[in-house]
């Protein structure tokens, strides 16, 4: 045995051990945890031994195998866009009126996203055209015909707007799922106008669809600043220390803070003063779009004076005077009247902006706002840079619009598998795979005798390597993934058949056992390599272009190809070399 | 143990013209068949709703079909899966929401009765949406929620399930826009079955519900993936071997895909995402098999320089014959378990794979190699032609 052989032995043994090590979290999640807790990372971490890899390196089952719901929501951006072009049209008409450029009548064609202005006095149209085109950069001129000017929404604006509509919908969905308290939910954008949501495990599908599919509720409610309810209740009935609820103050008012939404609401439930209600605001978020870590209370009026349906537009900008970020809000005619009354009665008080029962912010009313146009200025609060405040302003505008102008969201795709069916599939699939694998192992051992058994060892190691590889990438195993797995096992067997046939050929031409083995492996190497690389290319392309099931297949295939190259060439050669060279054998059993 | 004791010397390549002709005809037949009859597309691609139900006691497929018909589900297809005792059925309906053309007319009537409508838009059957504009709000702001709930109930009273009636906002030039969002088809299916099969309890085990756009997206992505994979393989084969090997490998791969598609065409088994997985697997297997034969050809070419390519290919195919039979046999062996224990999609997967293995083995010899020979001959002819031109140029 030369040194090369020993270093290869070390490599193979350490790969085998490493692969077993990586399978520990997967083993624990399947055999030590209850079925219901299989996706619970925290529970898994609790029972994992200290030396094991982190819980995230585990193989989880796809929705088709473990049960769950896969939803694709389609955001109806066309309807939203048509409404938008109509609204912009009336803004243009108002602008012309406010700047006293002339008298115009407005007609809109929402389907074509066109706005037509007709001037009473044709002489004013040139000035109007010039001013409007310079101010409303999201429109281009389609045609000008004497006193009539037709404008159309610019294409780039359309794609921007569509993107915004999808982001709004995602924001609402994320906030709701967070409220629902499900951790393992994956929300992502799919294509240009769809959102994909995966809810694993046994969830109630109707609840999920209702939760995600309904329109966002935006409300404006008055905050009760006089009440000492919060501090009184805290003194009268101190919360249990485990709940983590503390009494603090925010903007000069007493508030309760705590990490657990439900605990905080339960603590004050039924104790609020007559006609008042406690709502929560998220204080601290884990990452930008992650779960909320800490909440703060607001005591608000139960009556809802104004809802998002009266809101026409909201956008973020910088104040012309102070350069502070601000959010500009416009209400429709009826909303403007109600908003005027509300602000008149409540000067000096705070008004909470509530989206889906969660307070987003509570600006102070400085004066009566009569015309339905208001500005929410994000003041210089401590410890925040201007960029951070601008970011906040953008989010607030998004929240307002998400509640006010929701693009209708419809369900584009639902795949729901009951957990029991998933179990059935796993049982049948595992049985079928084991029978197939058993037959192959038996055949190899019978046909190639010792060399066949060597190939069998490699095959089993190959299977373990694929599973470990999938765990390492925190992949999900789906039905097509199993298909990829079976294919790579087939390819791995093929590699060993190639090698053994070559060795037989060399033996038949009268070579000694040692030369035959060495040459057989050398000759077969490039064949196996080329075959593996081409299959790898196909798998790689599928991985990058495919989604969902195709990607699951490609992941198994790509990992399997690398594993197969290693086991069929390095591992079997190691063992065969030992059998022939190490024991100084004169014959080889093939 | 050995399958083939002595070296064989079968003339595979001699019959290449007949084989190529037959294969081309078969392929053409499948392609024409796809164009005329199309696949039995599953909901993944066609869009629609698929519900798997399992009854607690035995029920016949006819009884289920009748129950659906009675409840107005006339195009419901019912397919039993597994043994009779399992009483499991796959139920399929076109359409994803309850807004069918028929339901739309009814709903429109109800909407028009709600008050003065400015217009009712053409119903969006794909997404289950109906937009309409009222001259005045259904109710003042504080009663809006209740008024919309009433509108929803009114539409549901004519037998069409509604998820929600949404206020989209004020319209420019007066009026208020509303949108009716219709409920999913699966609710209709289960409620009809419950109504018309009294006493037969069942559970819904699976629901697949795919809108038509999503189906289109899935299909386009699949085709793009196939094209890119083909291109890269062509480049690799041209780089590792010679260019003339590339097209053969590609055609063999396409041949195998078409043949397996032929299985789905002829058997009328459902073509869905699992079928795509089968096609991908066959693609991988086909390339693998072709490359192994190519490799041997390359080796023999180096050994017998000057020998005509057809002879070399014959030697290579004969030399690798036992390997080819073994590999195909062993892979087929691993499918035995799936064929015995698999039901529904798993069985389809195994059956189609088996066909893929057979055609994949065949195509390496009879599609990939003859094409390489043909390209080789053409290149030779062109080269001599090119020389002639050169000579002419010199003499001129």
Tab-separated table of C-alpha atoms in Angstrom, chain A residues 123-515:
chain	number	residue	atom	x	y	z
A	123	UNK	CA	-55.816	79.434	-26.872
A	124	UNK	CA	-54.879	78.221	-23.377
A	125	UNK	CA	-54.086	74.676	-24.503
A	126	UNK	CA	-50.466	75.330	-25.519
A	127	UNK	CA	-49.565	76.559	-22.052
A	128	UNK	CA	-51.520	73.735	-20.400
A	129	UNK	CA	-49.820	71.122	-22.530
A	130	UNK	CA	-46.371	72.450	-21.718
A	131	UNK	CA	-46.973	72.729	-17.989
A	132	UNK	CA	-48.790	69.414	-17.577
A	133	UNK	CA	-46.220	67.432	-19.518
A	134	UNK	CA	-43.404	68.974	-17.468
A	135	UNK	CA	-45.158	68.279	-14.155
A	136	UNK	CA	-46.704	64.856	-14.724
A	137	UNK	CA	-43.717	62.944	-15.948
A	138	UNK	CA	-45.533	59.619	-15.739
A	139	UNK	CA	-47.622	60.604	-18.783
A	140	UNK	CA	-46.717	61.057	-22.440
A	141	UNK	CA	-48.597	62.858	-25.146
A	142	UNK	CA	-50.559	60.595	-27.471
A	143	UNK	CA	-52.150	63.276	-29.605
A	144	UNK	CA	-52.977	66.951	-29.628
A	145	UNK	CA	-55.917	68.070	-31.658
A	146	UNK	CA	-56.641	71.765	-31.289
A	147	UNK	CA	-58.192	72.221	-27.875
A	148	UNK	CA	-58.006	68.529	-27.018
A	149	UNK	CA	-54.949	66.836	-25.506
A	150	UNK	CA	-54.732	63.080	-24.955
A	151	UNK	CA	-52.142	61.666	-22.553
A	152	UNK	CA	-51.208	58.106	-21.741
A	153	UNK	CA	-49.455	56.484	-18.798
A	154	UNK	CA	-45.807	55.757	-19.689
A	155	UNK	CA	-44.840	52.100	-20.034
A	156	UNK	CA	-42.022	52.294	-17.500
A	157	UNK	CA	-44.493	53.726	-15.015
A	158	UNK	CA	-46.767	50.797	-15.652
A	159	UNK	CA	-44.123	48.247	-14.754
A	160	UNK	CA	-43.094	50.292	-11.710
A	161	UNK	CA	-46.653	50.479	-10.603
A	162	UNK	CA	-47.255	46.762	-11.113
A	163	UNK	CA	-44.188	46.005	-9.058
A	164	UNK	CA	-45.442	48.315	-6.338
A	165	UNK	CA	-48.839	46.643	-6.334
A	166	UNK	CA	-47.251	43.230	-5.864
A	167	UNK	CA	-45.041	44.573	-3.071
A	168	UNK	CA	-48.067	46.034	-1.322
A	169	UNK	CA	-49.850	42.718	-1.495
A	170	UNK	CA	-46.788	40.901	-0.149
A	171	UNK	CA	-46.506	43.373	2.703
A	172	UNK	CA	-50.086	42.689	3.716
A	173	UNK	CA	-49.656	38.924	3.422
A	174	UNK	CA	-46.453	38.949	5.485
A	175	UNK	CA	-48.055	41.044	8.206
A	176	UNK	CA	-51.018	38.701	8.393
A	177	UNK	CA	-48.987	35.540	8.510
A	178	UNK	CA	-46.909	37.076	11.247
A	179	UNK	CA	-50.109	37.739	13.150
A	180	UNK	CA	-51.159	34.146	12.662
A	181	UNK	CA	-47.988	32.990	14.385
A	182	UNK	CA	-46.861	30.416	11.840
A	183	UNK	CA	-43.112	30.467	11.521
A	184	UNK	CA	-42.346	28.109	8.665
A	185	UNK	CA	-44.151	30.082	6.004
A	186	UNK	CA	-42.311	30.955	2.872
A	187	UNK	CA	-43.587	33.995	0.953
A	188	UNK	CA	-41.923	34.957	-2.273
A	189	UNK	CA	-42.561	36.805	-5.482
A	190	UNK	CA	-43.220	34.620	-8.498
A	191	UNK	CA	-42.914	36.132	-11.931
A	192	UNK	CA	-44.202	39.652	-12.458
A	193	UNK	CA	-47.592	39.527	-10.790
A	194	UNK	CA	-47.809	36.501	-8.530
A	195	UNK	CA	-46.918	35.647	-4.967
A	196	UNK	CA	-46.095	32.147	-3.847
A	197	UNK	CA	-46.858	31.021	-0.314
A	198	UNK	CA	-45.972	27.656	1.191
A	199	UNK	CA	-47.601	26.560	4.417
A	200	UNK	CA	-46.264	23.184	5.478
A	201	UNK	CA	-47.881	20.785	7.898
A	202	UNK	CA	-51.477	20.387	8.848
A	203	UNK	CA	-53.036	23.825	8.647
A	204	UNK	CA	-56.648	24.643	8.117
A	205	UNK	CA	-56.769	25.522	4.410
A	206	UNK	CA	-59.925	27.608	4.610
A	207	UNK	CA	-58.450	29.718	7.368
A	208	UNK	CA	-55.274	30.159	5.366
A	209	UNK	CA	-57.112	31.240	2.246
A	210	UNK	CA	-59.349	33.648	4.132
A	211	UNK	CA	-56.408	35.118	5.925
A	212	UNK	CA	-54.357	35.661	2.831
A	213	UNK	CA	-57.032	36.312	0.267
A	214	UNK	CA	-59.080	39.055	1.872
A	215	UNK	CA	-58.477	42.734	1.326
A	216	UNK	CA	-56.429	44.716	3.820
A	217	UNK	CA	-58.308	46.919	6.315
A	218	UNK	CA	-56.915	50.386	6.859
A	219	UNK	CA	-58.419	52.521	9.625
A	220	UNK	CA	-57.749	55.882	11.217
A	221	UNK	CA	-58.578	55.921	14.930
A	222	UNK	CA	-58.081	58.466	17.674
A	223	UNK	CA	-55.612	57.657	20.455
A	224	UNK	CA	-56.712	58.312	24.048
A	225	UNK	CA	-53.773	60.213	25.542
A	226	UNK	CA	-55.432	61.294	28.756
A	227	UNK	CA	-56.137	57.860	30.129
A	228	UNK	CA	-53.894	56.461	32.833
A	229	UNK	CA	-55.348	52.997	32.194
A	230	UNK	CA	-52.060	51.387	31.295
A	231	UNK	CA	-50.121	52.398	34.386
A	232	UNK	CA	-53.138	51.813	36.661
A	233	UNK	CA	-53.660	48.329	35.335
A	234	UNK	CA	-49.954	47.582	35.658
A	235	UNK	CA	-49.965	48.619	39.309
A	236	UNK	CA	-53.262	46.897	40.155
A	237	UNK	CA	-52.455	43.614	38.456
A	238	UNK	CA	-48.720	43.194	37.879
A	239	UNK	CA	-48.084	40.792	34.959
A	240	UNK	CA	-46.278	37.525	35.548
A	241	UNK	CA	-42.518	37.881	35.028
A	242	UNK	CA	-42.472	35.104	32.368
A	243	UNK	CA	-44.701	37.131	30.065
A	244	UNK	CA	-41.916	39.711	29.714
A	245	UNK	CA	-44.427	42.583	29.878
A	246	UNK	CA	-42.929	45.831	31.160
A	247	UNK	CA	-44.208	49.353	31.730
A	248	UNK	CA	-42.366	51.974	29.742
A	249	UNK	CA	-43.047	55.257	28.122
A	250	UNK	CA	-43.116	56.404	24.532
A	251	UNK	CA	-43.405	59.963	23.274
A	252	UNK	CA	-44.147	61.019	26.846
A	253	UNK	CA	-47.071	58.616	27.357
A	254	UNK	CA	-47.050	55.419	29.424
A	255	UNK	CA	-47.108	52.206	27.362
A	256	UNK	CA	-46.802	48.474	27.982
A	257	UNK	CA	-44.170	46.582	26.061
A	258	UNK	CA	-43.724	42.874	25.569
A	259	UNK	CA	-42.329	40.291	23.164
A	260	UNK	CA	-45.472	38.171	22.811
A	261	UNK	CA	-48.442	39.644	21.006
A	262	UNK	CA	-51.042	37.233	22.345
A	263	UNK	CA	-49.789	37.516	25.952
A	264	UNK	CA	-49.898	41.297	25.772
A	265	UNK	CA	-53.445	41.347	24.407
A	266	UNK	CA	-54.606	38.724	26.914
A	267	UNK	CA	-53.162	40.779	29.771
A	268	UNK	CA	-55.374	43.795	29.012
A	269	UNK	CA	-58.366	41.924	27.596
A	270	UNK	CA	-61.686	42.999	29.130
A	271	UNK	CA	-59.965	45.546	31.354
A	272	UNK	CA	-60.050	48.489	28.938
A	273	UNK	CA	-62.211	51.514	29.826
A	274	UNK	CA	-65.642	51.763	28.220
A	275	UNK	CA	-65.486	52.446	24.465
A	276	UNK	CA	-61.726	52.012	24.282
A	277	UNK	CA	-59.560	49.265	22.869
A	278	UNK	CA	-55.903	48.313	23.126
A	279	UNK	CA	-54.052	47.890	19.838
A	280	UNK	CA	-50.403	47.024	19.356
A	281	UNK	CA	-47.560	48.466	17.362
A	282	UNK	CA	-44.489	46.535	16.356
A	283	UNK	CA	-41.449	48.163	17.963
A	284	UNK	CA	-38.605	45.991	16.869
A	285	UNK	CA	-38.312	43.684	13.916
A	286	UNK	CA	-35.936	40.867	13.361
A	287	UNK	CA	-34.418	41.843	10.043
A	288	UNK	CA	-36.316	43.907	7.535
A	289	UNK	CA	-39.161	41.634	6.591
A	290	UNK	CA	-39.010	39.176	9.448
A	291	UNK	CA	-41.119	38.447	12.459
A	292	UNK	CA	-41.806	41.134	15.005
A	293	UNK	CA	-39.813	40.809	18.226
A	294	UNK	CA	-41.448	43.335	20.490
A	295	UNK	CA	-44.777	45.184	20.700
A	296	UNK	CA	-46.083	48.341	22.373
A	297	UNK	CA	-49.657	49.209	23.353
A	298	UNK	CA	-51.933	52.032	22.251
A	299	UNK	CA	-55.288	52.803	23.830
A	300	UNK	CA	-57.602	53.860	21.000
A	301	UNK	CA	-61.277	54.681	20.572
A	302	UNK	CA	-63.472	51.793	19.516
A	303	UNK	CA	-65.282	53.877	16.920
A	304	UNK	CA	-63.693	54.108	13.503
A	305	UNK	CA	-64.256	57.592	12.090
A	306	UNK	CA	-62.429	57.007	8.813
A	307	UNK	CA	-61.303	53.990	6.803
A	308	UNK	CA	-58.807	53.510	4.022
A	309	UNK	CA	-61.549	53.426	1.432
A	310	UNK	CA	-61.704	57.221	1.418
A	311	UNK	CA	-58.001	57.475	0.732
A	312	UNK	CA	-57.001	58.333	-2.810
A	313	UNK	CA	-53.231	58.456	-2.820
A	314	UNK	CA	-50.191	58.402	-0.584
A	315	UNK	CA	-46.575	58.958	-1.497
A	316	UNK	CA	-43.334	59.728	0.294
A	317	UNK	CA	-41.248	62.827	-0.424
A	318	UNK	CA	-38.936	65.325	1.277
A	319	UNK	CA	-40.338	68.444	2.898
A	320	UNK	CA	-39.509	71.551	0.925
A	321	UNK	CA	-38.845	73.578	4.068
A	322	UNK	CA	-36.912	71.282	6.377
A	323	UNK	CA	-35.888	68.467	3.996
A	324	UNK	CA	-37.421	66.017	6.479
A	325	UNK	CA	-39.064	62.946	4.987
A	326	UNK	CA	-42.845	63.165	4.813
A	327	UNK	CA	-45.820	61.228	3.551
A	328	UNK	CA	-48.428	63.063	1.472
A	329	UNK	CA	-51.954	61.731	1.760
A	330	UNK	CA	-54.976	62.639	-0.351
A	331	UNK	CA	-58.593	61.804	0.520
A	332	UNK	CA	-61.603	61.737	-1.783
A	333	UNK	CA	-64.370	64.358	-1.459
A	334	UNK	CA	-66.384	62.587	1.232
A	335	UNK	CA	-63.232	61.488	3.051
A	336	UNK	CA	-61.875	65.053	2.961
A	337	UNK	CA	-64.994	66.362	4.736
A	338	UNK	CA	-64.847	63.674	7.407
A	339	UNK	CA	-61.106	64.131	7.820
A	340	UNK	CA	-61.575	67.892	8.172
A	341	UNK	CA	-64.163	67.416	10.953
A	342	UNK	CA	-62.032	64.840	12.706
A	343	UNK	CA	-58.891	66.943	12.704
A	344	UNK	CA	-60.768	70.049	13.777
A	345	UNK	CA	-62.143	68.295	16.844
A	346	UNK	CA	-58.854	66.670	17.800
A	347	UNK	CA	-56.116	69.237	17.355
A	348	UNK	CA	-53.223	68.311	19.630
A	349	UNK	CA	-54.197	64.657	19.826
A	350	UNK	CA	-52.680	61.661	18.111
A	351	UNK	CA	-54.342	59.714	15.336
A	352	UNK	CA	-53.412	56.052	14.939
A	353	UNK	CA	-52.976	54.614	11.442
A	354	UNK	CA	-54.133	51.031	11.784
A	355	UNK	CA	-53.616	48.328	9.171
A	356	UNK	CA	-55.250	44.986	9.904
A	357	UNK	CA	-55.531	45.755	13.633
A	358	UNK	CA	-51.878	46.673	13.954
A	359	UNK	CA	-50.930	50.291	14.630
A	360	UNK	CA	-48.409	51.462	12.115
A	361	UNK	CA	-47.787	54.925	13.480
A	362	UNK	CA	-49.630	57.628	15.382
A	363	UNK	CA	-48.866	61.149	14.172
A	364	UNK	CA	-49.918	64.232	16.114
A	365	UNK	CA	-52.630	66.456	14.641
A	366	UNK	CA	-51.221	69.963	14.495
A	367	UNK	CA	-54.114	71.826	12.907
A	368	UNK	CA	-57.388	71.328	11.109
A	369	UNK	CA	-56.855	69.827	7.666
A	370	UNK	CA	-59.730	71.044	5.528
A	371	UNK	CA	-58.993	70.081	1.902
A	372	UNK	CA	-58.290	66.405	2.177
A	373	UNK	CA	-54.594	66.819	1.499
A	374	UNK	CA	-52.387	66.171	4.504
A	375	UNK	CA	-48.734	65.681	5.210
A	376	UNK	CA	-47.358	63.353	7.834
A	377	UNK	CA	-43.876	64.592	8.683
A	378	UNK	CA	-41.463	62.104	10.167
A	379	UNK	CA	-39.742	64.273	12.767
A	380	UNK	CA	-36.215	63.979	13.964
A	381	UNK	CA	-36.594	61.219	16.501
A	382	UNK	CA	-33.511	60.223	18.400
A	383	UNK	CA	-30.946	57.900	16.930
A	384	UNK	CA	-32.329	57.704	13.412
A	385	UNK	CA	-30.499	58.861	10.329
A	386	UNK	CA	-32.310	60.704	7.585
A	387	UNK	CA	-32.063	57.643	5.342
A	388	UNK	CA	-33.700	55.493	7.976
A	389	UNK	CA	-36.499	58.015	8.317
A	390	UNK	CA	-36.919	58.159	4.546
A	391	UNK	CA	-37.176	54.382	4.590
A	392	UNK	CA	-39.884	54.684	7.234
A	393	UNK	CA	-41.753	57.211	5.152
A	394	UNK	CA	-41.669	54.886	2.158
A	395	UNK	CA	-43.008	52.012	4.246
A	396	UNK	CA	-45.758	54.174	5.699
A	397	UNK	CA	-46.811	55.264	2.216
A	398	UNK	CA	-46.828	51.610	1.174
A	399	UNK	CA	-48.954	50.679	4.195
A	400	UNK	CA	-51.425	53.455	3.469
A	401	UNK	CA	-51.700	52.452	-0.148
A	402	UNK	CA	-51.917	48.751	0.666
A	403	UNK	CA	-54.948	49.493	2.773
A	404	UNK	CA	-56.413	52.135	0.532
A	405	UNK	CA	-55.867	50.983	-3.008
A	406	UNK	CA	-55.423	47.301	-2.721
A	407	UNK	CA	-54.938	45.649	-6.047
A	408	UNK	CA	-57.471	42.820	-5.899
A	409	UNK	CA	-55.766	39.566	-5.046
A	410	UNK	CA	-57.070	36.265	-6.399
A	411	UNK	CA	-55.983	32.714	-5.827
A	412	UNK	CA	-54.094	31.480	-8.884
A	413	UNK	CA	-53.030	28.075	-7.698
A	414	UNK	CA	-53.747	25.925	-4.691
A	415	UNK	CA	-52.111	22.631	-3.967
A	416	UNK	CA	-53.199	21.063	-0.801
A	417	UNK	CA	-52.195	17.658	0.390
A	418	UNK	CA	-53.588	16.119	3.546
A	419	UNK	CA	-50.915	14.858	5.879
A	420	UNK	CA	-52.373	11.346	5.720
A	421	UNK	CA	-51.944	11.193	1.944
A	422	UNK	CA	-48.371	12.406	2.340
A	423	UNK	CA	-47.657	9.578	4.783
A	424	UNK	CA	-49.160	7.112	2.341
A	425	UNK	CA	-46.921	8.350	-0.442
A	426	UNK	CA	-43.825	8.172	1.729
A	427	UNK	CA	-44.622	4.628	2.835
A	428	UNK	CA	-45.267	3.375	-0.669
A	429	UNK	CA	-42.370	5.334	-2.128
A	430	UNK	CA	-39.922	4.097	0.502
A	431	UNK	CA	-41.074	0.498	0.092
A	432	UNK	CA	-40.778	0.707	-3.683
A	433	UNK	CA	-37.348	2.313	-3.520
A	434	UNK	CA	-36.096	-0.287	-1.026
A	435	UNK	CA	-37.335	-3.198	-3.141
A	436	UNK	CA	-35.681	-1.685	-6.218
A	437	UNK	CA	-32.435	-1.003	-4.400
A	438	UNK	CA	-32.447	-4.498	-2.866
A	439	UNK	CA	-32.868	-6.148	-6.260
A	440	UNK	CA	-30.035	-4.109	-7.741
A	441	UNK	CA	-27.710	-4.885	-4.812
A	442	UNK	CA	-28.502	-8.588	-5.057
A	443	UNK	CA	-27.965	-8.664	-8.791
A	444	UNK	CA	-24.612	-6.887	-8.621
A	445	UNK	CA	-23.352	-9.259	-5.935
A	446	UNK	CA	-24.436	-12.317	-7.952
A	447	UNK	CA	-23.150	-11.106	-11.285
A	448	UNK	CA	-19.811	-9.571	-10.335
A	449	UNK	CA	-19.285	-11.422	-7.036
A	450	UNK	CA	-16.707	-9.592	-4.879
A	451	UNK	CA	-16.432	-6.624	-7.241
A	452	UNK	CA	-20.207	-6.428	-7.255
A	453	UNK	CA	-20.258	-6.274	-3.478
A	454	UNK	CA	-17.672	-3.511	-3.598
A	455	UNK	CA	-19.975	-1.624	-5.955
A	456	UNK	CA	-22.837	-2.260	-3.525
A	457	UNK	CA	-20.887	-0.666	-0.685
A	458	UNK	CA	-20.292	2.332	-2.925
A	459	UNK	CA	-23.976	2.445	-3.845
A	460	UNK	CA	-25.121	2.563	-0.228
A	461	UNK	CA	-22.536	5.229	0.568
A	462	UNK	CA	-23.749	7.123	-2.487
A	463	UNK	CA	-27.325	7.114	-1.214
A	464	UNK	CA	-26.165	8.391	2.180
A	465	UNK	CA	-24.058	11.086	0.508
A	466	UNK	CA	-27.001	12.379	-1.503
A	467	UNK	CA	-29.167	12.613	1.608
A	468	UNK	CA	-26.361	14.378	3.496
A	469	UNK	CA	-25.821	16.737	0.559
A	470	UNK	CA	-29.503	17.612	0.465
A	471	UNK	CA	-29.421	18.235	4.229
A	472	UNK	CA	-26.377	20.459	3.842
A	473	UNK	CA	-28.310	22.672	1.409
A	474	UNK	CA	-31.386	22.547	3.677
A	475	UNK	CA	-33.245	21.182	0.665
A	476	UNK	CA	-36.762	19.840	0.598
A	477	UNK	CA	-37.386	16.352	-0.671
A	478	UNK	CA	-40.298	16.114	-3.086
A	479	UNK	CA	-41.662	13.350	-5.295
A	480	UNK	CA	-39.684	14.543	-8.344
A	481	UNK	CA	-36.695	14.815	-6.000
A	482	UNK	CA	-37.018	11.100	-5.306
A	483	UNK	CA	-37.104	10.511	-9.065
A	484	UNK	CA	-33.794	12.345	-9.377
A	485	UNK	CA	-32.438	10.245	-6.540
A	486	UNK	CA	-33.397	7.000	-8.295
A	487	UNK	CA	-31.825	8.216	-11.544
A	488	UNK	CA	-28.491	8.988	-9.913
A	489	UNK	CA	-28.421	5.597	-8.222
A	490	UNK	CA	-28.914	4.125	-11.693
A	491	UNK	CA	-26.057	6.216	-13.062
A	492	UNK	CA	-23.817	5.183	-10.164
A	493	UNK	CA	-24.497	1.515	-10.885
A	494	UNK	CA	-23.779	2.156	-14.551
A	495	UNK	CA	-20.360	3.553	-13.654
A	496	UNK	CA	-19.465	0.381	-11.787
A	497	UNK	CA	-20.780	-1.819	-14.579
A	498	UNK	CA	-18.540	0.107	-16.974
A	499	UNK	CA	-15.504	-0.395	-14.763
A	500	UNK	CA	-16.122	-4.069	-14.168
A	501	UNK	CA	-16.765	-4.788	-17.839
A	502	UNK	CA	-13.482	-3.068	-18.650
A	503	UNK	CA	-11.630	-5.102	-16.062
A	504	UNK	CA	-13.115	-8.274	-17.538
A	505	UNK	CA	-12.009	-7.203	-21.005
A	506	UNK	CA	-8.469	-6.584	-19.792
A	507	UNK	CA	-8.433	-9.958	-18.039
A	508	UNK	CA	-9.703	-11.634	-21.205
A	509	UNK	CA	-6.799	-10.188	-23.149
A	510	UNK	CA	-4.470	-12.064	-20.799
A	511	UNK	CA	-3.348	-9.350	-18.415
A	512	UNK	CA	-2.530	-10.021	-14.755
A	513	UNK	CA	-5.120	-9.201	-12.126
A	514	UNK	CA	-3.288	-6.085	-10.936
A	515	UNK	CA	-2.696	-4.632	-14.397
